[in-house]
CSV table of N, CA and C in Angstrom, one decimal:
chain,number,residue,atom,x,y,z
A,47,MET,N,-13.5,8.0,15.8
A,47,MET,CA,-13.8,6.9,15.4
A,47,MET,C,-13.6,6.6,14.1
A,48,LYS,N,-14.6,7.0,13.3
A,48,LYS,CA,-15.0,6.3,12.2
A,48,LYS,C,-13.8,7.0,11.3
A,49,THR,N,-13.4,8.3,11.3
A,49,THR,CA,-12.4,8.9,10.8
A,49,THR,C,-11.3,8.1,10.9
A,50,ASN,N,-10.5,7.9,12.2
A,50,ASN,CA,-9.5,6.9,12.5
A,50,ASN,C,-9.8,5.7,11.3
A,51,HIS,N,-10.8,5.0,11.4
A,51,HIS,CA,-10.9,3.7,10.8
A,51,HIS,C,-10.6,4.0,9.2
A,52,GLN,N,-11.4,5.5,8.6
A,52,GLN,CA,-11.2,5.4,7.2
A,52,GLN,C,-9.8,5.9,6.9
A,53,LYS,N,-8.7,6.5,7.8
A,53,LYS,CA,-7.5,6.6,7.7
A,53,LYS,C,-6.8,5.3,7.4
A,54,THR,N,-6.9,4.4,8.4
A,54,THR,CA,-6.2,3.1,8.4
A,54,THR,C,-6.8,2.4,7.1
A,55,LEU,N,-7.9,2.3,6.8
A,55,LEU,CA,-8.6,1.7,5.6
A,55,LEU,C,-7.5,2.2,4.3
A,56,LEU,N,-7.6,3.6,4.3
A,56,LEU,CA,-6.9,4.2,3.3
A,56,LEU,C,-5.5,3.6,3.1
A,57,LEU,N,-4.8,3.8,4.1
A,57,LEU,CA,-3.2,3.3,4.3
A,57,LEU,C,-3.2,1.7,3.5
A,58,THR,N,-4.1,0.9,4.3
A,58,THR,CA,-4.1,-0.2,3.9
A,58,THR,C,-4.5,-1.0,2.5
A,59,CYS,N,-5.3,0.0,2.1
A,59,CYS,CA,-6.0,0.2,0.8
A,59,CYS,C,-4.2,0.5,-0.5
A,60,VAL,N,-3.7,1.6,0.1
A,60,VAL,CA,-2.4,1.8,-0.7
A,60,VAL,C,-1.6,0.7,-0.7
A,61,VAL,N,-1.4,0.0,0.6
A,61,VAL,CA,-0.5,-1.1,0.4
A,61,VAL,C,-0.8,-2.0,-0.3
A,62,GLY,N,-2.1,-2.3,-0.3
A,62,GLY,CA,-2.8,-3.4,-1.2
A,62,GLY,C,-2.8,-3.2,-2.6
A,63,CYS,N,-3.0,-2.1,-2.7
A,63,CYS,CA,-3.5,-1.9,-4.2
A,63,CYS,C,-2.2,-1.2,-4.8
A,64,LEU,N,-1.2,-0.4,-4.0
A,64,LEU,CA,0.1,0.1,-4.8
A,64,LEU,C,1.3,-0.5,-4.4
A,65,ALA,N,1.6,-1.7,-3.6
A,65,ALA,CA,2.5,-2.2,-3.5
A,65,ALA,C,2.3,-3.6,-4.0
A,66,LEU,N,1.8,-3.8,-4.9
A,66,LEU,CA,1.7,-4.9,-5.6
A,66,LEU,C,2.7,-5.5,-6.1
A,67,PRO,N,3.2,-6.5,-6.5
A,67,PRO,CA,4.6,-7.1,-6.6
A,67,PRO,C,4.9,-7.9,-8.0
A,68,ALA,N,6.0,-8.3,-7.9
A,68,ALA,CA,6.5,-9.2,-9.0
A,68,ALA,C,7.8,-9.5,-8.1
A,69,ALA,N,8.7,-9.3,-9.0
A,69,ALA,CA,10.4,-10.0,-8.3
A,69,ALA,C,10.9,-8.8,-7.8
A,70,ALA,N,12.1,-9.2,-7.1
A,70,ALA,CA,12.9,-7.6,-6.7
A,70,ALA,C,12.9,-6.5,-7.1
A,71,ALA,N,13.1,-6.5,-8.4
A,71,ALA,CA,13.3,-5.6,-9.5
A,71,ALA,C,12.1,-5.0,-10.2
A,72,ASP,N,11.0,-5.7,-9.6
A,72,ASP,CA,9.7,-5.6,-10.5
A,72,ASP,C,8.9,-6.1,-9.2
A,73,ARG,N,8.5,-5.1,-8.4
A,73,ARG,CA,7.4,-5.3,-7.3
A,73,ARG,C,6.3,-5.0,-7.5
A,74,ILE,N,5.7,-4.5,-8.7
A,74,ILE,CA,4.4,-3.9,-9.1
A,74,ILE,C,4.6,-4.2,-10.7
A,75,ARG,N,3.7,-4.6,-11.1
A,75,ARG,CA,3.3,-5.2,-12.5
A,75,ARG,C,2.0,-3.9,-12.7
A,76,PRO,N,1.9,-3.5,-14.2
A,76,PRO,CA,0.9,-2.8,-14.4
A,76,PRO,C,-0.4,-3.8,-14.8
A,77,GLY,N,-1.6,-3.4,-14.2
A,77,GLY,CA,-2.7,-4.3,-14.4
A,77,GLY,C,-4.0,-4.1,-13.7
A,78,GLN,N,-4.7,-4.9,-13.4
A,78,GLN,CA,-5.6,-5.0,-12.6
A,78,GLN,C,-5.5,-5.9,-11.3
A,79,TRP,N,-5.2,-5.5,-10.1
A,79,TRP,CA,-5.1,-5.9,-8.8
A,79,TRP,C,-6.5,-6.1,-8.1
A,80,VAL,N,-6.8,-7.3,-7.6
A,80,VAL,CA,-7.7,-7.6,-6.6
A,80,VAL,C,-7.3,-8.2,-5.4
A,81,GLY,N,-8.0,-7.7,-4.5
A,81,GLY,CA,-7.5,-8.4,-2.8
A,81,GLY,C,-8.5,-8.1,-2.0
A,82,VAL,N,-8.0,-8.1,-0.4
A,82,VAL,CA,-8.8,-8.2,0.6
A,82,VAL,C,-8.1,-7.5,1.5
A,83,THR,N,-8.7,-6.6,2.4
A,83,THR,CA,-8.1,-5.7,3.4
A,83,THR,C,-9.1,-6.3,4.6
A,84,THR,N,-8.4,-6.7,5.7
A,84,THR,CA,-9.0,-6.9,7.0
A,84,THR,C,-8.7,-5.9,8.3
A,85,VAL,N,-9.4,-5.4,8.6
A,85,VAL,CA,-9.7,-4.1,9.7
A,85,VAL,C,-10.4,-4.7,11.0
A,86,GLY,N,-9.8,-5.0,11.8
A,86,GLY,CA,-10.4,-5.7,13.2
A,86,GLY,C,-10.9,-7.1,12.6
A,87,SER,N,-12.2,-6.8,12.5
A,87,SER,CA,-13.1,-8.3,12.2
A,87,SER,C,-14.0,-8.0,11.1
A,88,LYS,N,-13.5,-6.9,10.3
A,88,LYS,CA,-14.3,-6.6,9.1
A,88,LYS,C,-13.4,-6.9,7.7
A,89,SER,N,-13.8,-7.3,7.0
A,89,SER,CA,-12.9,-7.2,5.4
A,89,SER,C,-13.7,-6.7,4.7
A,90,TYR,N,-12.7,-6.1,3.6
A,90,TYR,CA,-13.1,-5.4,2.6
A,90,TYR,C,-12.5,-5.8,1.2
A,91,ASN,N,-13.0,-5.9,0.1
A,91,ASN,CA,-12.7,-6.5,-1.1
A,91,ASN,C,-11.9,-5.0,-1.7
A,92,THR,N,-10.8,-5.0,-2.1
A,92,THR,CA,-10.0,-4.0,-3.0
A,92,THR,C,-9.8,-4.5,-4.4
A,93,SER,N,-9.8,-3.1,-5.1
A,93,SER,CA,-9.2,-3.4,-6.6
A,93,SER,C,-8.7,-1.9,-7.4
A,94,ALA,N,-7.8,-2.3,-7.9
A,94,ALA,CA,-7.0,-0.9,-8.3
A,94,ALA,C,-6.3,-1.4,-9.6
A,95,CYS,N,-6.5,-0.6,-10.8
A,95,CYS,CA,-5.7,-0.4,-11.8
A,95,CYS,C,-4.5,0.3,-11.6
A,96,ILE,N,-3.4,-0.5,-12.0
A,96,ILE,CA,-1.9,0.3,-11.9
A,96,ILE,C,-1.6,0.0,-13.2
A,97,SER,N,-1.2,2.0,-13.5
A,97,SER,CA,-0.7,2.1,-14.9
A,97,SER,C,0.7,1.7,-14.9
A,98,GLN,N,1.3,2.0,-16.0
A,98,GLN,CA,2.9,1.5,-16.4
A,98,GLN,C,3.6,2.7,-15.7
A,99,SER,N,3.2,4.0,-15.6
A,99,SER,CA,3.8,4.8,-14.8
A,99,SER,C,3.9,4.9,-13.2
A,100,ASP,N,2.7,4.2,-12.6
A,100,ASP,CA,2.6,4.0,-11.1
A,100,ASP,C,3.3,2.8,-10.9
A,101,ALA,N,3.3,1.8,-12.0
A,101,ALA,CA,4.7,0.4,-11.5
A,101,ALA,C,5.9,1.3,-11.5
A,102,ASP,N,6.2,1.9,-12.5
A,102,ASP,CA,7.7,2.4,-12.7
A,102,ASP,C,8.1,3.0,-11.4
A,103,ALA,N,7.3,4.0,-10.7
A,103,ALA,CA,7.6,4.8,-9.5
A,103,ALA,C,7.8,3.7,-8.6
A,104,MET,N,6.5,2.6,-8.4
A,104,MET,CA,6.8,1.9,-7.0
A,104,MET,C,8.1,0.4,-7.6
A,105,ASN,N,8.5,0.5,-8.6
A,105,ASN,CA,9.8,-0.4,-8.8
A,105,ASN,C,10.9,0.2,-8.7
A,106,GLY,N,10.7,1.7,-8.3
A,106,GLY,CA,12.2,2.3,-8.3
A,106,GLY,C,12.9,2.4,-6.7
A,107,ASP,N,13.7,3.2,-6.6
A,107,ASP,CA,14.3,3.4,-5.5
A,107,ASP,C,13.4,4.0,-4.4
A,108,ALA,N,14.0,4.3,-2.8
A,108,ALA,CA,13.1,4.5,-1.8
A,108,ALA,C,12.4,6.2,-2.2
A,109,LYS,N,13.4,6.9,-3.0
A,109,LYS,CA,13.1,8.2,-3.3
A,109,LYS,C,11.8,8.2,-4.2
A,110,SER,N,11.6,7.2,-4.9
A,110,SER,CA,10.7,7.2,-6.1
A,110,SER,C,9.4,6.5,-5.3
A,111,VAL,N,9.6,5.6,-4.6
A,111,VAL,CA,8.6,5.1,-3.9
A,111,VAL,C,7.7,6.4,-3.1
A,112,ARG,N,8.7,6.8,-2.2
A,112,ARG,CA,8.0,7.8,-1.2
A,112,ARG,C,7.5,9.0,-2.2
A,113,ALA,N,7.8,9.4,-3.4
A,113,ALA,CA,6.8,10.5,-4.1
A,113,ALA,C,5.8,9.8,-4.5
A,114,TYR,N,5.5,8.5,-5.0
A,114,TYR,CA,4.5,8.2,-5.8
A,114,TYR,C,3.5,7.8,-4.1
A,115,LEU,N,3.6,7.5,-3.1
A,115,LEU,CA,2.8,7.0,-1.8
A,115,LEU,C,2.6,8.8,-1.4
A,116,LYS,N,3.4,9.8,-1.4
A,116,LYS,CA,2.8,11.0,-1.4
A,116,LYS,C,1.7,11.6,-2.0
A,117,LYS,N,1.9,11.1,-3.4
A,117,LYS,CA,0.6,11.6,-4.3
A,117,LYS,C,-0.9,10.5,-3.9
A,118,THR,N,-0.2,9.3,-3.4
A,118,THR,CA,-1.4,8.8,-3.1
A,118,THR,C,-1.9,8.7,-1.7
A,119,ILE,N,-1.3,8.9,-0.7
A,119,ILE,CA,-1.7,9.5,0.4
A,119,ILE,C,-1.3,11.0,0.8
A,120,PRO,N,-2.0,12.0,0.5
A,120,PRO,CA,-1.6,13.2,0.6
A,120,PRO,C,-1.2,13.5,2.1
A,121,PRO,N,0.1,14.2,2.2
A,121,PRO,CA,0.3,14.7,3.7
A,121,PRO,C,-0.7,15.2,4.3
A,122,GLU,N,-1.9,15.8,4.1
A,122,GLU,CA,-2.7,16.2,5.0
A,122,GLU,C,-3.7,15.3,5.6
A,123,ILE,N,-3.5,14.2,5.2
A,123,ILE,CA,-4.3,12.7,5.7
A,123,ILE,C,-3.4,12.2,6.5
A,124,CYS,N,-1.9,11.6,6.2
A,124,CYS,CA,-1.0,11.4,6.8
A,124,CYS,C,0.6,11.4,6.4
A,125,LYS,N,1.3,12.0,7.3
A,125,LYS,CA,2.8,11.9,6.9
A,125,LYS,C,3.4,10.8,7.0
A,126,LEU,N,4.0,10.3,5.9
A,126,LEU,CA,4.9,9.1,5.7
A,126,LEU,C,6.1,9.3,6.0
A,127,THR,N,6.9,8.2,6.8
A,127,THR,CA,8.3,8.7,7.1
A,127,THR,C,9.0,7.0,6.9
A,128,ASP,N,10.2,7.3,7.0
A,128,ASP,CA,11.0,5.9,7.3
A,128,ASP,C,10.5,4.8,6.1
A,129,ILE,N,10.6,5.4,4.8
A,129,ILE,CA,10.4,4.5,3.8
A,129,ILE,C,11.7,3.6,3.3
A,130,LYS,N,11.7,2.3,3.4
A,130,LYS,CA,12.7,1.7,3.2
A,130,LYS,C,12.1,0.4,1.8
A,131,VAL,N,13.0,0.5,1.0
A,131,VAL,CA,12.8,-0.5,0.0
A,131,VAL,C,14.0,-1.4,0.1
A,132,ASN,N,13.6,-3.0,0.4
A,132,ASN,CA,14.6,-4.0,0.0
A,132,ASN,C,14.2,-4.9,-0.6
A,133,GLY,N,14.7,-5.0,-2.0
A,133,GLY,CA,13.9,-6.0,-2.6
A,133,GLY,C,12.7,-5.8,-3.0
A,134,GLY,N,12.1,-7.1,-2.8
A,134,GLY,CA,10.3,-7.2,-3.2
A,134,GLY,C,9.7,-6.8,-1.7
A,135,GLN,N,10.6,-5.8,-1.0
A,135,GLN,CA,9.7,-5.4,0.6
A,135,GLN,C,9.5,-4.0,0.5
A,136,VAL,N,8.5,-3.2,1.1
A,136,VAL,CA,8.5,-2.0,1.1
A,136,VAL,C,8.0,-1.8,2.6
A,137,ILE,N,8.7,-1.0,3.4
A,137,ILE,CA,8.3,-0.8,4.6
A,137,ILE,C,8.3,1.1,4.9
A,138,TYR,N,7.1,1.4,5.6
A,138,TYR,CA,7.2,2.8,6.2
A,138,TYR,C,6.3,2.8,7.1
A,139,THR,N,6.2,3.9,7.6
A,139,THR,CA,5.7,4.5,8.8
A,139,THR,C,4.9,5.5,8.4
A,140,ALA,N,3.5,5.6,8.8
A,140,ALA,CA,2.5,6.6,8.5
A,140,ALA,C,1.8,7.2,10.0
A,141,VAL,N,2.0,8.3,10.1
A,141,VAL,CA,1.5,9.1,11.2
A,141,VAL,C,0.3,10.1,11.1
A,142,CYS,N,-0.8,9.5,11.3
A,142,CYS,CA,-1.8,10.2,10.7
A,142,CYS,C,-2.6,11.0,12.1
A,143,LYS,N,-3.5,11.9,11.9
A,143,LYS,CA,-4.1,12.5,13.0
A,143,LYS,C,-4.8,11.9,14.0
A,144,ASN,N,-4.6,11.7,15.3
A,144,ASN,CA,-5.5,11.3,16.3
A,144,ASN,C,-5.4,9.8,16.2
A,145,VAL,N,-4.2,9.2,15.6
A,145,VAL,CA,-3.8,8.0,15.5
A,145,VAL,C,-2.4,7.4,15.6
A,146,ALA,N,-2.4,6.6,16.4
A,146,ALA,CA,-0.9,6.0,16.9
A,146,ALA,C,0.0,5.8,15.5
A,147,PRO,N,1.2,6.4,15.4
A,147,PRO,CA,2.1,5.8,14.1
A,147,PRO,C,1.8,4.2,13.9
A,148,ASP,N,2.0,4.1,12.6
A,148,ASP,CA,1.5,2.9,12.1
A,148,ASP,C,2.8,2.5,11.1
A,149,VAL,N,3.2,1.2,11.4
A,149,VAL,CA,4.5,0.5,10.2
A,149,VAL,C,3.7,-0.1,9.4
A,150,VAL,N,4.0,0.1,8.4
A,150,VAL,CA,3.2,-0.8,7.5
A,150,VAL,C,4.1,-1.6,6.6
A,151,THR,N,4.5,-2.8,6.3
A,151,THR,CA,5.2,-3.8,5.6
A,151,THR,C,4.4,-4.5,4.8
A,152,ALA,N,5.1,-4.5,3.3
A,152,ALA,CA,4.5,-5.3,2.3
A,152,ALA,C,5.5,-5.9,1.8
A,153,ASN,N,5.1,-7.2,1.5
A,153,ASN,CA,6.0,-8.5,0.9
A,153,ASN,C,5.4,-8.7,-0.6
A,154,HIS,N,6.6,-8.7,-1.6
A,154,HIS,CA,5.8,-9.1,-2.8
A,154,HIS,C,6.2,-10.5,-3.3
A,155,HIS,N,5.7,-11.3,-4.1
A,155,HIS,CA,5.9,-12.4,-4.5
A,155,HIS,C,5.5,-12.5,-6.0
A,156,GLY,N,6.2,-11.9,-7.0
A,156,GLY,CA,5.8,-12.2,-8.3
A,156,GLY,C,4.2,-11.5,-8.7
A,157,ASN,N,3.1,-12.3,-8.6
A,157,ASN,CA,2.0,-11.8,-8.9
A,157,ASN,C,1.2,-11.6,-7.9
A,158,SER,N,1.4,-11.6,-6.8
A,158,SER,CA,0.8,-11.6,-5.1
A,158,SER,C,1.5,-10.8,-4.5
A,159,PHE,N,1.0,-10.3,-3.4
A,159,PHE,CA,1.4,-9.9,-2.1
A,159,PHE,C,0.7,-9.8,-1.0
A,160,GLU,N,1.2,-10.1,0.2
A,160,GLU,CA,0.7,-9.8,1.3
A,160,GLU,C,1.1,-8.6,2.1
A,161,GLY,N,0.2,-8.0,3.0
A,161,GLY,CA,0.9,-6.5,4.0
A,161,GLY,C,0.3,-6.5,5.3
A,162,THR,N,1.0,-5.9,6.1
A,162,THR,CA,0.6,-6.0,7.7
A,162,THR,C,1.0,-4.6,8.1
A,163,SER,N,0.2,-4.1,9.2
A,163,SER,CA,0.7,-3.0,9.8
A,163,SER,C,0.6,-3.4,11.2
A,164,THR,N,1.2,-2.3,12.0
A,164,THR,CA,1.6,-2.3,13.5
A,164,THR,C,0.1,-2.5,14.1
A,165,ASN,N,-1.0,-1.9,13.7
A,165,ASN,CA,-2.2,-1.7,14.0
A,165,ASN,C,-3.1,-3.0,13.9
A,166,GLY,N,-2.6,-3.9,13.2
A,166,GLY,CA,-3.3,-5.2,12.9
A,166,GLY,C,-3.9,-5.4,11.5
A,167,THR,N,-4.0,-4.2,11.1
A,167,THR,CA,-4.3,-4.6,9.5
A,167,THR,C,-3.5,-5.3,8.5
A,168,LYS,N,-4.2,-6.3,7.9
A,168,LYS,CA,-3.9,-7.1,7.1
A,168,LYS,C,-4.4,-6.9,5.5
A,169,SER,N,-3.7,-7.1,4.3
A,169,SER,CA,-4.0,-7.1,3.2
A,169,SER,C,-3.1,-8.1,2.3
A,170,ALA,N,-4.4,-8.5,1.2
A,170,ALA,CA,-3.2,-9.2,0.3
A,170,ALA,C,-4.0,-9.1,-1.0
A,171,ALA,N,-3.3,-9.5,-2.3
A,171,ALA,CA,-3.9,-9.2,-3.5
A,171,ALA,C,-3.2,-9.7,-4.5
A,172,ARG,N,-3.5,-9.7,-5.8
A,172,ARG,CA,-3.1,-10.6,-6.8
A,172,ARG,C,-3.3,-9.6,-7.9
A,173,LEU,N,-2.5,-10.0,-9.1
A,173,LEU,CA,-2.7,-9.6,-10.4
A,173,LEU,C,-3.8,-10.5,-11.2
A,174,THR,N,-4.7,-9.9,-11.9
A,174,THR,CA,-5.6,-10.6,-12.4
A,174,THR,C,-5.8,-10.2,-13.9
A,175,GLY,N,-4.9,-9.6,-14.6
A,175,GLY,CA,-4.7,-8.9,-16.0
A,175,GLY,C,-4.9,-7.9,-16.3
A,176,ALA,N,-5.3,-7.3,-17.3
A,176,ALA,CA,-5.2,-6.3,-17.9
A,176,ALA,C,-6.4,-5.4,-17.1
A,177,CYS,N,-6.4,-4.0,-17.0
A,177,CYS,CA,-7.3,-3.0,-16.4
A,177,CYS,C,-8.2,-3.1,-17.0
A,178,LYS,N,-9.5,-3.0,-16.2
A,178,LYS,CA,-10.8,-3.3,-16.9
A,178,LYS,C,-11.2,-1.6,-16.9
């Protein structure tokens, strides 16, 4: 059970820390992102430094986003499928061992984003400035 919780948290953190936003062609900007991920009744603070190359990958097409997410969520942890990019929205399915498939959706709004997954996990974050 703890391992499944960790996988869920990892997936949500990826959404919360990587699929961070801006405009349709600029989903994520480089810099320090802080947010909160809620899994069940527990909330976790998140923080990530997004480099320019990470932002470039996440701002690309579905193939570019897939390559970046595979680097962030190794296939031995979860298999990612059905990655779709539509303007400021990124949607993908994560299939992790001993866990039902989970559809993750992240919506981007400039310097903030919110994400949800079909397992009930929610996340939100905002750009706070340059990386620390």
